[in-house]
PDB file of C-alpha atoms in Angstrom:
ATOM      1  CA  MET O   1     -31.813 -30.444  38.535  1.00 53.00           C
ATOM      2  CA  LYS O   2     -30.939 -27.710  41.049  1.00 58.00           C
ATOM      3  CA  SER O   3     -27.726 -29.489  42.010  1.00 62.00           C
ATOM      4  CA  PHE O   4     -26.809 -29.791  38.307  1.00 58.00           C
ATOM      5  CA  ILE O   5     -27.239 -26.018  37.972  1.00 58.00           C
ATOM      6  CA  LEU O   6     -25.059 -25.563  41.070  1.00 59.00           C
ATOM      7  CA  VAL O   7     -22.415 -27.762  39.434  1.00 58.00           C
ATOM      8  CA  LEU O   8     -22.493 -25.610  36.284  1.00 55.00           C
ATOM      9  CA  VAL O   9     -22.311 -22.339  38.248  1.00 56.00           C
ATOM     10  CA  VAL O  10     -19.296 -23.563  40.215  1.00 56.00           C
ATOM     11  CA  ALA O  11     -17.800 -24.978  37.005  1.00 56.00           C
ATOM     12  CA  PHE O  12     -17.912 -21.592  35.264  1.00 54.00           C
ATOM     13  CA  ALA O  13     -16.608 -19.908  38.417  1.00 56.00           C
ATOM     14  CA  VAL O  14     -13.604 -22.262  38.389  1.00 50.00           C
ATOM     15  CA  ALA O  15     -13.169 -21.698  34.640  1.00 51.00           C
ATOM     16  CA  ALA O  16     -13.113 -17.950  35.272  1.00 51.00           C
ATOM     17  CA  ILE O  17     -10.319 -18.428  37.811  1.00 49.00           C
ATOM     18  CA  VAL O  18      -8.341 -20.926  35.702  1.00 48.00           C
ATOM     19  CA  LEU O  19      -8.606 -18.988  32.414  1.00 48.00           C
ATOM     20  CA  PRO O  20      -6.432 -15.977  33.239  1.00 45.00           C
ATOM     21  CA  ILE O  21      -3.700 -18.269  34.621  1.00 46.00           C
ATOM     22  CA  THR O  22      -3.466 -20.310  31.431  1.00 45.00           C
ATOM     23  CA  ARG O  23      -3.230 -17.345  29.064  1.00 42.00           C
ATOM     24  CA  PRO O  24       0.077 -16.921  27.189  1.00 41.00           C
ATOM     25  CA  THR O  25       2.825 -15.706  29.544  1.00 41.00           C
ATOM     26  CA  VAL O  26       3.735 -12.842  27.184  1.00 39.00           C
ATOM     27  CA  ALA O  27       0.947 -10.810  28.788  1.00 39.00           C
ATOM     28  CA  ALA O  28       2.676 -11.201  32.158  1.00 42.00           C
ATOM     29  CA  SER O  29       5.650  -9.012  31.157  1.00 51.00           C
ATOM     30  CA  PRO O  30       5.222  -5.366  30.144  1.00 71.00           C
ATOM     31  CA  ARG O  31       4.219  -5.355  26.498  1.00 82.00           C
ATOM     32  CA  ALA O  32       6.874  -4.066  24.108  1.00 91.00           C
ATOM     33  CA  THR O  33       5.710  -1.256  21.803  1.00 95.00           C
ATOM     34  CA  PRO O  34       7.332   0.617  18.897  1.00 96.00           C
ATOM     35  CA  GLU O  35       8.389   3.167  21.542  1.00 95.00           C
ATOM     36  CA  THR O  36      10.225   0.368  23.399  1.00 94.00           C
ATOM     37  CA  LEU O  37      12.358  -0.151  20.286  1.00 96.00           C
ATOM     38  CA  GLU O  38      13.042   3.572  19.855  1.00 95.00           C
ATOM     39  CA  GLN O  39      14.117   3.722  23.513  1.00 95.00           C
ATOM     40  CA  LEU O  40      16.352   0.664  22.969  1.00 95.00           C
ATOM     41  CA  GLU O  41      18.003   2.439  20.055  1.00 95.00           C
ATOM     42  CA  ALA O  42      18.849   5.414  22.257  1.00 95.00           C
ATOM     43  CA  GLU O  43      20.508   3.024  24.773  1.00 97.00           C
ATOM     44  CA  PHE O  44      22.253   1.217  21.887  1.00 97.00           C
ATOM     45  CA  MET O  45      23.751   4.485  20.585  1.00 96.00           C
ATOM     46  CA  LYS O  46      24.833   5.501  24.087  1.00 96.00           C
ATOM     47  CA  ALA O  47      26.578   2.127  24.541  1.00 97.00           C
ATOM     48  CA  ALA O  48      28.461   2.616  21.248  1.00 97.00           C
ATOM     49  CA  ALA O  49      29.484   6.173  22.225  1.00 95.00           C
ATOM     50  CA  GLN O  50      30.702   5.107  25.668  1.00 96.00           C
ATOM     51  CA  LYS O  51      32.198   1.655  24.992  1.00 97.00           C
ATOM     52  CA  GLY O  52      32.974   1.686  21.257  1.00 97.00           C
ATOM     53  CA  SER O  53      32.653  -1.525  19.272  1.00 98.00           C
ATOM     54  CA  GLN O  54      32.105  -3.619  22.411  1.00 98.00           C
ATOM     55  CA  GLY O  55      29.141  -1.476  23.469  1.00 98.00           C
ATOM     56  CA  TYR O  56      27.776  -1.493  19.928  1.00 98.00           C
ATOM     57  CA  MET O  57      28.070  -5.254  19.511  1.00 98.00           C
ATOM     58  CA  SER O  58      26.434  -5.951  22.903  1.00 98.00           C
ATOM     59  CA  TYR O  59      23.106  -5.169  21.191  1.00 98.00           C
ATOM     60  CA  TYR O  60      23.606  -7.779  18.444  1.00 98.00           C
ATOM     61  CA  ALA O  61      22.157 -11.320  18.528  1.00 98.00           C
ATOM     62  CA  ASP O  62      24.624 -14.179  18.013  1.00 98.00           C
ATOM     63  CA  ASP O  63      22.956 -15.056  14.701  1.00 98.00           C
ATOM     64  CA  ALA O  64      22.656 -11.453  13.472  1.00 98.00           C
ATOM     65  CA  VAL O  65      23.098 -10.477   9.832  1.00 98.00           C
ATOM     66  CA  GLU O  66      24.836  -7.279   8.687  1.00 98.00           C
ATOM     67  CA  VAL O  67      23.914  -5.904   5.247  1.00 98.00           C
ATOM     68  CA  PRO O  68      26.601  -3.249   4.585  1.00 98.00           C
ATOM     69  CA  ASN O  69      26.549  -0.866   1.625  1.00 98.00           C
ATOM     70  CA  GLY O  70      29.170  -1.683  -1.038  1.00 97.00           C
ATOM     71  CA  ALA O  71      30.343  -4.852   0.715  1.00 97.00           C
ATOM     72  CA  PRO O  72      29.146  -8.451   0.946  1.00 97.00           C
ATOM     73  CA  LEU O  73      26.575  -9.582   3.515  1.00 97.00           C
ATOM     74  CA  ILE O  74      28.059 -10.708   6.868  1.00 98.00           C
ATOM     75  CA  GLN O  75      26.527 -13.588   8.859  1.00 98.00           C
ATOM     76  CA  GLY O  76      26.971 -13.911  12.650  1.00 98.00           C
ATOM     77  CA  LYS O  77      27.888 -11.556  15.506  1.00 98.00           C
ATOM     78  CA  SER O  78      31.535 -12.673  15.730  1.00 98.00           C
ATOM     79  CA  GLU O  79      32.114 -12.007  11.997  1.00 98.00           C
ATOM     80  CA  ILE O  80      30.307  -8.641  12.182  1.00 98.00           C
ATOM     81  CA  ALA O  81      32.402  -7.612  15.213  1.00 98.00           C
ATOM     82  CA  LYS O  82      35.617  -7.979  13.144  1.00 98.00           C
ATOM     83  CA  GLY O  83      34.616  -4.966  11.048  1.00 97.00           C
ATOM     84  CA  MET O  84      33.478  -2.699  13.887  1.00 97.00           C
ATOM     85  CA  GLY O  85      36.875  -1.668  15.300  1.00 97.00           C
ATOM     86  CA  PHE O  86      36.506   1.773  13.682  1.00 96.00           C
ATOM     87  CA  LEU O  87      34.074   2.607  16.516  1.00 97.00           C
ATOM     88  CA  ASP O  88      37.044   2.449  18.959  1.00 97.00           C
ATOM     89  CA  ASP O  89      38.796   5.355  17.187  1.00 96.00           C
ATOM     90  CA  LYS O  90      37.997   8.512  19.156  1.00 93.00           C
ATOM     91  CA  ASN O  91      37.922  10.517  15.891  1.00 95.00           C
ATOM     92  CA  ASN O  92      34.889   8.513  14.811  1.00 96.00           C
ATOM     93  CA  SER O  93      31.330   8.654  16.017  1.00 95.00           C
ATOM     94  CA  LEU O  94      28.161   7.094  14.722  1.00 96.00           C
ATOM     95  CA  LEU O  95      24.878   8.859  15.495  1.00 96.00           C
ATOM     96  CA  TRP O  96      21.465   7.674  14.416  1.00 96.00           C
ATOM     97  CA  MET O  97      17.860   8.739  14.776  1.00 96.00           C
ATOM     98  CA  PRO O  98      14.832   6.482  14.263  1.00 97.00           C
ATOM     99  CA  LEU O  99      12.082   7.949  12.044  1.00 97.00           C
ATOM    100  CA  GLY O 100       9.651   5.068  12.521  1.00 97.00           C
ATOM    101  CA  ALA O 101       9.180   1.683  14.181  1.00 97.00           C
ATOM    102  CA  ASP O 102       6.689  -1.168  14.319  1.00 98.00           C
ATOM    103  CA  ILE O 103       6.324  -4.402  16.272  1.00 97.00           C
ATOM    104  CA  SER O 104       4.429  -7.701  15.835  1.00 97.00           C
ATOM    105  CA  SER O 105       1.213  -8.320  17.772  1.00 94.00           C
ATOM    106  CA  SER O 106       3.121 -10.961  19.789  1.00 92.00           C
ATOM    107  CA  GLY O 107       5.638  -8.287  20.794  1.00 94.00           C
ATOM    108  CA  ASP O 108       8.687 -10.416  19.914  1.00 96.00           C
ATOM    109  CA  LEU O 109       9.785  -9.042  16.522  1.00 98.00           C
ATOM    110  CA  GLY O 110      10.012  -5.431  15.422  1.00 98.00           C
ATOM    111  CA  TYR O 111      11.968  -2.925  13.394  1.00 98.00           C
ATOM    112  CA  THR O 112      13.160   0.637  13.301  1.00 98.00           C
ATOM    113  CA  TYR O 113      14.354   2.767  10.398  1.00 98.00           C
ATOM    114  CA  GLY O 114      15.894   6.171  10.206  1.00 98.00           C
ATOM    115  CA  THR O 115      18.903   8.261   9.327  1.00 98.00           C
ATOM    116  CA  PHE O 116      22.502   8.159  10.526  1.00 98.00           C
ATOM    117  CA  GLU O 117      25.549  10.426  10.524  1.00 97.00           C
ATOM    118  CA  PHE O 118      29.062   9.081  10.626  1.00 97.00           C
ATOM    119  CA  HIS O 119      31.504  11.684  11.918  1.00 97.00           C
ATOM    120  CA  SER O 120      35.207  11.122  11.233  1.00 97.00           C
ATOM    121  CA  LYS O 121      38.304  13.004  10.088  1.00 96.00           C
ATOM    122  CA  ASP O 122      39.963  13.002   6.681  1.00 95.00           C
ATOM    123  CA  ASN O 123      43.721  12.568   6.068  1.00 93.00           C
ATOM    124  CA  ASP O 124      44.308  16.255   6.840  1.00 96.00           C
ATOM    125  CA  GLY O 125      42.487  15.966  10.169  1.00 94.00           C
ATOM    126  CA  LYS O 126      39.498  17.909   8.846  1.00 97.00           C
ATOM    127  CA  PRO O 127      36.119  16.745  10.198  1.00 97.00           C
ATOM    128  CA  VAL O 128      33.919  14.974   7.652  1.00 97.00           C
ATOM    129  CA  VAL O 129      30.344  13.742   7.953  1.00 97.00           C
ATOM    130  CA  GLN O 130      28.764  10.953   5.906  1.00 97.00           C
ATOM    131  CA  HIS O 131      24.975  10.794   5.789  1.00 98.00           C
ATOM    132  CA  GLY O 132      22.968   7.615   5.428  1.00 98.00           C
ATOM    133  CA  LYS O 133      19.858   5.635   6.269  1.00 98.00           C
ATOM    134  CA  TYR O 134      19.374   2.386   8.148  1.00 98.00           C
ATOM    135  CA  THR O 135      16.932  -0.364   9.013  1.00 98.00           C
ATOM    136  CA  SER O 136      17.385  -2.455  12.165  1.00 98.00           C
ATOM    137  CA  ILE O 137      15.317  -5.550  12.907  1.00 98.00           C
ATOM    138  CA  TRP O 138      14.978  -6.411  16.595  1.00 98.00           C
ATOM    139  CA  LYS O 139      14.035  -9.776  18.078  1.00 98.00           C
ATOM    140  CA  ARG O 140      13.222 -10.647  21.662  1.00 97.00           C
ATOM    141  CA  GLN O 141      15.634 -13.335  22.829  1.00 96.00           C
ATOM    142  CA  LYS O 142      14.905 -16.358  25.044  1.00 95.00           C
ATOM    143  CA  ASP O 143      16.232 -14.489  28.105  1.00 95.00           C
ATOM    144  CA  GLY O 144      13.766 -11.618  27.467  1.00 94.00           C
ATOM    145  CA  SER O 145      16.387  -9.173  26.169  1.00 95.00           C
ATOM    146  CA  TRP O 146      16.026  -7.478  22.767  1.00 97.00           C
ATOM    147  CA  LYS O 147      18.804  -7.840  20.204  1.00 98.00           C
ATOM    148  CA  VAL O 148      19.431  -6.678  16.638  1.00 98.00           C
ATOM    149  CA  VAL O 149      19.047  -9.647  14.242  1.00 98.00           C
ATOM    150  CA  LEU O 150      19.540  -7.612  11.050  1.00 98.00           C
ATOM    151  CA  ASP O 151      21.108  -4.240  10.385  1.00 98.00           C
ATOM    152  CA  MET O 152      21.336  -2.593   6.987  1.00 98.00           C
ATOM    153  CA  GLY O 153      22.708   0.759   5.887  1.00 98.00           C
ATOM    154  CA  ASN O 154      22.837   2.808   2.699  1.00 98.00           C
ATOM    155  CA  ALA O 155      23.816   6.287   1.529  1.00 98.00           C
ATOM    156  CA  SER O 156      21.836   9.531   1.597  1.00 98.00           C
ATOM    157  CA  PRO O 157      22.494  12.532  -0.612  1.00 96.00           C
ATOM    158  CA  GLU O 158      24.667  15.210   1.021  1.00 90.00           C
ATOM    159  CA  PRO O 159      22.426  17.811   2.665  1.00 86.00           C
ATOM    160  CA  LYS O 160      22.368  21.094   0.697  1.00 82.00           C
TER     161      LYS O 160
ATOM    162  CA  MET S   1     -17.674 -33.930  50.650  1.00 52.00           C
ATOM    163  CA  LYS S   2     -18.263 -36.330  47.746  1.00 58.00           C
ATOM    164  CA  SER S   3     -20.628 -33.871  46.047  1.00 61.00           C
ATOM    165  CA  PHE S   4     -17.984 -31.113  46.420  1.00 57.00           C
ATOM    166  CA  ILE S   5     -15.448 -33.357  44.669  1.00 58.00           C
ATOM    167  CA  LEU S   6     -18.031 -34.017  41.950  1.00 59.00           C
ATOM    168  CA  VAL S   7     -18.486 -30.255  41.555  1.00 57.00           C
ATOM    169  CA  LEU S   8     -14.720 -29.799  41.176  1.00 53.00           C
ATOM    170  CA  VAL S   9     -14.416 -32.651  38.662  1.00 55.00           C
ATOM    171  CA  VAL S  10     -17.224 -31.240  36.513  1.00 55.00           C
ATOM    172  CA  ALA S  11     -15.779 -27.735  36.952  1.00 55.00           C
ATOM    173  CA  PHE S  12     -12.427 -28.747  35.514  1.00 53.00           C
ATOM    174  CA  ALA S  13     -14.150 -30.702  32.754  1.00 55.00           C
ATOM    175  CA  VAL S  14     -16.035 -27.529  31.755  1.00 50.00           C
ATOM    176  CA  ALA S  15     -12.814 -25.502  32.003  1.00 51.00           C
ATOM    177  CA  ALA S  16     -11.129 -27.996  29.683  1.00 51.00           C
ATOM    178  CA  ILE S  17     -13.904 -27.501  27.131  1.00 49.00           C
ATOM    179  CA  VAL S  18     -14.032 -23.709  27.482  1.00 48.00           C
ATOM    180  CA  LEU S  19     -10.257 -23.150  27.378  1.00 48.00           C
ATOM    181  CA  PRO S  20      -9.549 -24.132  23.765  1.00 45.00           C
ATOM    182  CA  ILE S  21     -12.418 -21.930  22.538  1.00 46.00           C
ATOM    183  CA  THR S  22     -11.001 -18.829  24.236  1.00 44.00           C
ATOM    184  CA  ARG S  23      -7.472 -19.200  22.848  1.00 42.00           C
ATOM    185  CA  PRO S  24      -6.297 -16.536  20.376  1.00 41.00           C
ATOM    186  CA  THR S  25      -7.976 -16.936  16.967  1.00 40.00           C
ATOM    187  CA  VAL S  26      -4.631 -16.672  15.114  1.00 39.00           C
ATOM    188  CA  ALA S  27      -4.250 -20.445  15.466  1.00 39.00           C
ATOM    189  CA  ALA S  28      -7.419 -20.898  13.399  1.00 42.00           C
ATOM    190  CA  SER S  29      -5.801 -19.768  10.105  1.00 50.00           C
ATOM    191  CA  PRO S  30      -2.867 -21.617   8.515  1.00 71.00           C
ATOM    192  CA  ARG S  31       0.257 -20.399  10.254  1.00 82.00           C
ATOM    193  CA  ALA S  32       2.652 -18.310   8.148  1.00 91.00           C
ATOM    194  CA  THR S  33       6.288 -19.419   8.290  1.00 95.00           C
ATOM    195  CA  PRO S  34       9.566 -17.972   6.940  1.00 96.00           C
ATOM    196  CA  GLU S  35       8.965 -20.212   3.890  1.00 95.00           C
ATOM    197  CA  THR S  36       5.620 -18.438   3.360  1.00 94.00           C
ATOM    198  CA  LEU S  37       7.535 -15.172   2.949  1.00 96.00           C
ATOM    199  CA  GLU S  38      10.090 -16.691   0.567  1.00 95.00           C
ATOM    200  CA  GLN S  39       7.219 -18.074  -1.528  1.00 94.00           C
ATOM    201  CA  LEU S  40       5.567 -14.622  -1.482  1.00 95.00           C
ATOM    202  CA  GLU S  41       8.786 -13.095  -2.789  1.00 95.00           C
ATOM    203  CA  ALA S  42       8.795 -15.481  -5.735  1.00 95.00           C
ATOM    204  CA  GLU S  43       5.207 -14.404  -6.572  1.00 97.00           C
ATOM    205  CA  PHE S  44       6.191 -10.744  -6.049  1.00 97.00           C
ATOM    206  CA  MET S  45       9.081 -11.044  -8.561  1.00 96.00           C
ATOM    207  CA  LYS S  46       6.850 -12.844 -11.065  1.00 96.00           C
ATOM    208  CA  ALA S  47       4.252 -10.035 -10.777  1.00 97.00           C
ATOM    209  CA  ALA S  48       6.962  -7.423 -11.472  1.00 96.00           C
ATOM    210  CA  ALA S  49       8.269  -9.393 -14.479  1.00 95.00           C
ATOM    211  CA  GLN S  50       4.800  -9.843 -15.968  1.00 96.00           C
ATOM    212  CA  LYS S  51       3.092  -6.546 -15.104  1.00 97.00           C
ATOM    213  CA  GLY S  52       5.973  -4.112 -14.514  1.00 97.00           C
ATOM    214  CA  SER S  53       5.589  -1.371 -11.933  1.00 98.00           C
ATOM    215  CA  GLN S  54       1.893  -2.146 -11.406  1.00 98.00           C
ATOM    216  CA  GLY S  55       2.657  -5.791 -10.543  1.00 98.00           C
ATOM    217  CA  TYR S  56       5.545  -4.735  -8.326  1.00 98.00           C
ATOM    218  CA  MET S  57       3.530  -2.123  -6.429  1.00 98.00           C
ATOM    219  CA  SER S  58       0.598  -4.531  -5.858  1.00 98.00           C
ATOM    220  CA  TYR S  59       2.729  -6.122  -3.113  1.00 98.00           C
ATOM    221  CA  TYR S  60       3.233  -2.835  -1.238  1.00 98.00           C
ATOM    222  CA  ALA S  61       1.129  -1.702   1.757  1.00 98.00           C
ATOM    223  CA  ASP S  62      -0.451   1.757   1.510  1.00 98.00           C
ATOM    224  CA  ASP S  63       1.755   2.996   4.362  1.00 98.00           C
ATOM    225  CA  ALA S  64       4.959   1.364   3.062  1.00 98.00           C
ATOM    226  CA  VAL S  65       8.373   3.002   3.374  1.00 98.00           C
ATOM    227  CA  GLU S  66      11.070   2.805   0.676  1.00 98.00           C
ATOM    228  CA  VAL S  67      14.691   3.279   1.776  1.00 98.00           C
ATOM    229  CA  PRO S  68      16.595   3.715  -1.526  1.00 98.00           C
ATOM    230  CA  ASN S  69      20.385   3.871  -1.795  1.00 98.00           C
ATOM    231  CA  GLY S  70      21.721   7.368  -2.557  1.00 97.00           C
ATOM    232  CA  ALA S  71      18.293   9.012  -2.352  1.00 97.00           C
ATOM    233  CA  PRO S  72      16.002  10.240   0.421  1.00 97.00           C
ATOM    234  CA  LEU S  73      13.541   7.963   2.192  1.00 97.00           C
ATOM    235  CA  ILE S  74      10.083   7.750   0.559  1.00 98.00           C
ATOM    236  CA  GLN S  75       6.899   7.442   2.654  1.00 98.00           C
ATOM    237  CA  GLY S  76       3.700   5.882   1.259  1.00 98.00           C
ATOM    238  CA  LYS S  77       2.809   3.554  -1.625  1.00 98.00           C
ATOM    239  CA  SER S  78       1.605   6.329  -3.966  1.00 98.00           C
ATOM    240  CA  GLU S  79       4.871   8.287  -3.566  1.00 98.00           C
ATOM    241  CA  ILE S  80       6.966   5.112  -4.005  1.00 98.00           C
ATOM    242  CA  ALA S  81       5.031   4.190  -7.179  1.00 98.00           C
ATOM    243  CA  LYS S  82       6.112   7.482  -8.831  1.00 98.00           C
ATOM    244  CA  GLY S  83       9.713   6.199  -8.969  1.00 97.00           C
ATOM    245  CA  MET S  84       8.996   2.670 -10.201  1.00 97.00           C
ATOM    246  CA  GLY S  85       8.186   3.415 -13.857  1.00 97.00           C
ATOM    247  CA  PHE S  86      11.618   2.043 -14.893  1.00 96.00           C
ATOM    248  CA  LEU S  87      10.128  -1.442 -14.348  1.00 97.00           C
ATOM    249  CA  ASP S  88       7.847  -0.811 -17.358  1.00 97.00           C
ATOM    250  CA  ASP S  89      10.852  -0.491 -19.724  1.00 96.00           C
ATOM    251  CA  LYS S  90      11.315  -3.854 -21.422  1.00 93.00           C
ATOM    252  CA  ASN S  91      15.111  -3.349 -21.367  1.00 95.00           C
ATOM    253  CA  ASN S  92      15.025  -3.471 -17.572  1.00 96.00           C
ATOM    254  CA  SER S  93      14.494  -6.397 -15.247  1.00 95.00           C
ATOM    255  CA  LEU S  94      14.855  -6.739 -11.516  1.00 96.00           C
ATOM    256  CA  LEU S  95      15.647 -10.185 -10.127  1.00 96.00           C
ATOM    257  CA  TRP S  96      16.072 -11.017  -6.467  1.00 96.00           C
ATOM    258  CA  MET S  97      16.790 -14.048  -4.338  1.00 96.00           C
ATOM    259  CA  PRO S  98      16.101 -14.328  -0.589  1.00 97.00           C
ATOM    260  CA  LEU S  99      18.989 -15.690   1.495  1.00 97.00           C
ATOM    261  CA  GLY S 100      17.079 -15.780   4.780  1.00 97.00           C
ATOM    262  CA  ALA S 101      13.751 -14.961   6.419  1.00 97.00           C
ATOM    263  CA  ASP S 102      12.127 -14.894   9.851  1.00 98.00           C
ATOM    264  CA  ILE S 103       8.665 -14.261  11.235  1.00 97.00           C
ATOM    265  CA  SER S 104       7.156 -13.260  14.605  1.00 97.00           C
ATOM    266  CA  SER S 105       5.560 -15.910  16.837  1.00 94.00           C
ATOM    267  CA  SER S 106       2.182 -14.273  16.109  1.00 92.00           C
ATOM    268  CA  GLY S 107       2.789 -14.819  12.383  1.00 94.00           C
ATOM    269  CA  ASP S 108       1.871 -11.248  11.402  1.00 96.00           C
ATOM    270  CA  LEU S 109       5.260  -9.552  10.898  1.00 98.00           C
ATOM    271  CA  GLY S 110       8.328 -10.944   9.152  1.00 98.00           C
ATOM    272  CA  TYR S 111      11.270 -10.118   6.927  1.00 98.00           C
ATOM    273  CA  THR S 112      13.425 -11.426   4.136  1.00 98.00           C
ATOM    274  CA  TYR S 113      16.886 -10.398   3.014  1.00 98.00           C
ATOM    275  CA  GLY S 114      18.985 -11.359   0.052  1.00 98.00           C
ATOM    276  CA  THR S 115      20.674 -10.250  -3.142  1.00 98.00           C
ATOM    277  CA  PHE S 116      19.339  -8.607  -6.297  1.00 98.00           C
ATOM    278  CA  GLU S 117      20.433  -8.059  -9.886  1.00 97.00           C
ATOM    279  CA  PHE S 118      19.214  -5.155 -11.961  1.00 97.00           C
ATOM    280  CA  HIS S 119      19.550  -5.868 -15.678  1.00 97.00           C
ATOM    281  CA  SER S 120      19.401  -2.904 -18.044  1.00 97.00           C
ATOM    282  CA  LYS S 121      21.158  -1.468 -21.113  1.00 96.00           C
ATOM    283  CA  ASP S 122      23.677   1.372 -21.292  1.00 95.00           C
ATOM    284  CA  ASN S 123      23.537   4.268 -23.792  1.00 93.00           C
ATOM    285  CA  ASP S 124      25.153   2.062 -26.470  1.00 96.00           C
ATOM    286  CA  GLY S 125      22.531  -0.669 -25.954  1.00 94.00           C
ATOM    287  CA  LYS S 126      25.050  -2.934 -24.249  1.00 97.00           C
ATOM    288  CA  PRO S 127      23.573  -5.066 -21.417  1.00 97.00           C
ATOM    289  CA  VAL S 128      24.685  -4.033 -17.932  1.00 97.00           C
ATOM    290  CA  VAL S 129      24.045  -5.686 -14.563  1.00 97.00           C
ATOM    291  CA  GLN S 130      24.092  -3.941 -11.190  1.00 97.00           C
ATOM    292  CA  HIS S 131      24.433  -6.121  -8.095  1.00 98.00           C
ATOM    293  CA  GLY S 132      22.946  -5.299  -4.717  1.00 98.00           C
ATOM    294  CA  LYS S 133      21.380  -6.502  -1.513  1.00 98.00           C
ATOM    295  CA  TYR S 134      17.944  -5.886  -0.006  1.00 98.00           C
ATOM    296  CA  THR S 135      15.806  -6.252   3.091  1.00 98.00           C
ATOM    297  CA  SER S 136      12.017  -6.424   2.836  1.00 98.00           C
ATOM    298  CA  ILE S 137       9.718  -6.280   5.861  1.00 98.00           C
ATOM    299  CA  TRP S 138       6.341  -7.940   5.398  1.00 98.00           C
ATOM    300  CA  LYS S 139       3.207  -7.336   7.454  1.00 98.00           C
ATOM    301  CA  ARG S 140      -0.048  -9.234   7.403  1.00 97.00           C
ATOM    302  CA  GLN S 141      -2.860  -6.812   6.560  1.00 96.00           C
ATOM    303  CA  LYS S 142      -6.361  -6.676   8.048  1.00 95.00           C
ATOM    304  CA  ASP S 143      -7.751  -8.586   5.027  1.00 95.00           C
ATOM    305  CA  GLY S 144      -5.250 -11.424   5.641  1.00 93.00           C
ATOM    306  CA  SER S 145      -2.988 -10.569   2.690  1.00 95.00           C
ATOM    307  CA  TRP S 146       0.738  -9.957   3.163  1.00 97.00           C
ATOM    308  CA  LYS S 147       2.267  -6.686   1.994  1.00 98.00           C
ATOM    309  CA  VAL S 148       5.718  -5.072   2.028  1.00 98.00           C
ATOM    310  CA  VAL S 149       5.814  -2.319   4.678  1.00 98.00           C
ATOM    311  CA  LEU S 150       9.512  -1.493   4.236  1.00 98.00           C
ATOM    312  CA  ASP S 151      11.957  -2.158   1.430  1.00 98.00           C
ATOM    313  CA  MET S 152      15.615  -1.163   1.471  1.00 98.00           C
ATOM    314  CA  GLY S 153      18.410  -1.701  -1.026  1.00 98.00           C
ATOM    315  CA  ASN S 154      22.145  -1.128  -1.176  1.00 98.00           C
ATOM    316  CA  ALA S 155      25.104  -1.939  -3.426  1.00 98.00           C
ATOM    317  CA  SER S 156      27.222  -5.081  -3.612  1.00 98.00           C
ATOM    318  CA  PRO S 157      30.749  -5.255  -5.016  1.00 96.00           C
ATOM    319  CA  GLU S 158      30.908  -6.341  -8.674  1.00 90.00           C
ATOM    320  CA  PRO S 159      31.444 -10.126  -8.829  1.00 87.00           C
ATOM    321  CA  LYS S 160      35.020 -11.023  -9.917  1.00 82.00           C
TER     322      LYS S 160
END
């Protein structure tokens, strides 16, 4: 009987050692939080400001979907990139600010939403600003990086 | 030596029994898929058609965010509900069709996107249809139900 108890004690000791090793690997990497996504958005905006459309598109997943206001839905990064050349014009700049974010308990899918300003110049060279809102959905990719899988924009009233 | 091997064998046998019990409980409930969300959207639309704004709002989480086109962002179900009375006018109907959906690996956060049609009547009583696109973000609530935590709409070009 005593040796059976010894077997059980050692068994649970081994189980205690084996258990943490077999837990899902997601716990091994730093856990993404809503703040992770807000930080990503700051990097995303910086990339667009510094490298134009190329910097902007580097944050898009290959299978991303763009849901533009007043235009049809666009499927796929390469198709979306065709309409982003305006970010390479030095008269234009796109600025955005997340107002909120959330992430799944598995830390592999999340979203941000907020407001944006698009600064450009009219035909007379006068600066104009368009105001809008956005939602971006972020998904952790197989290589561990986070990419935008859906981006949608719409219009806000002009500030008074 | 033999008894040590026996201890190890029994130890791993116990570990094999203990391991499945300690896995995350999420696997215990039927796993939500992108199709689950598309099915939910069909029920959501039916509720709006049958019960107007009350049916529509029953699919919103208390802390939901509405991101309407041409208007400021609205925070919270009770604030959003104030603008949904138009769904109680029998001349109006809102129809939508998901084009795609995805869900986190934990099955607690997902999204759908697609197109919508808003059918109403103009001042002369003539039927009019507005076309648009939407993104809805769904989150599994503590009671196991799924609710919309963010809904955003924008305009589509008129079909030719």
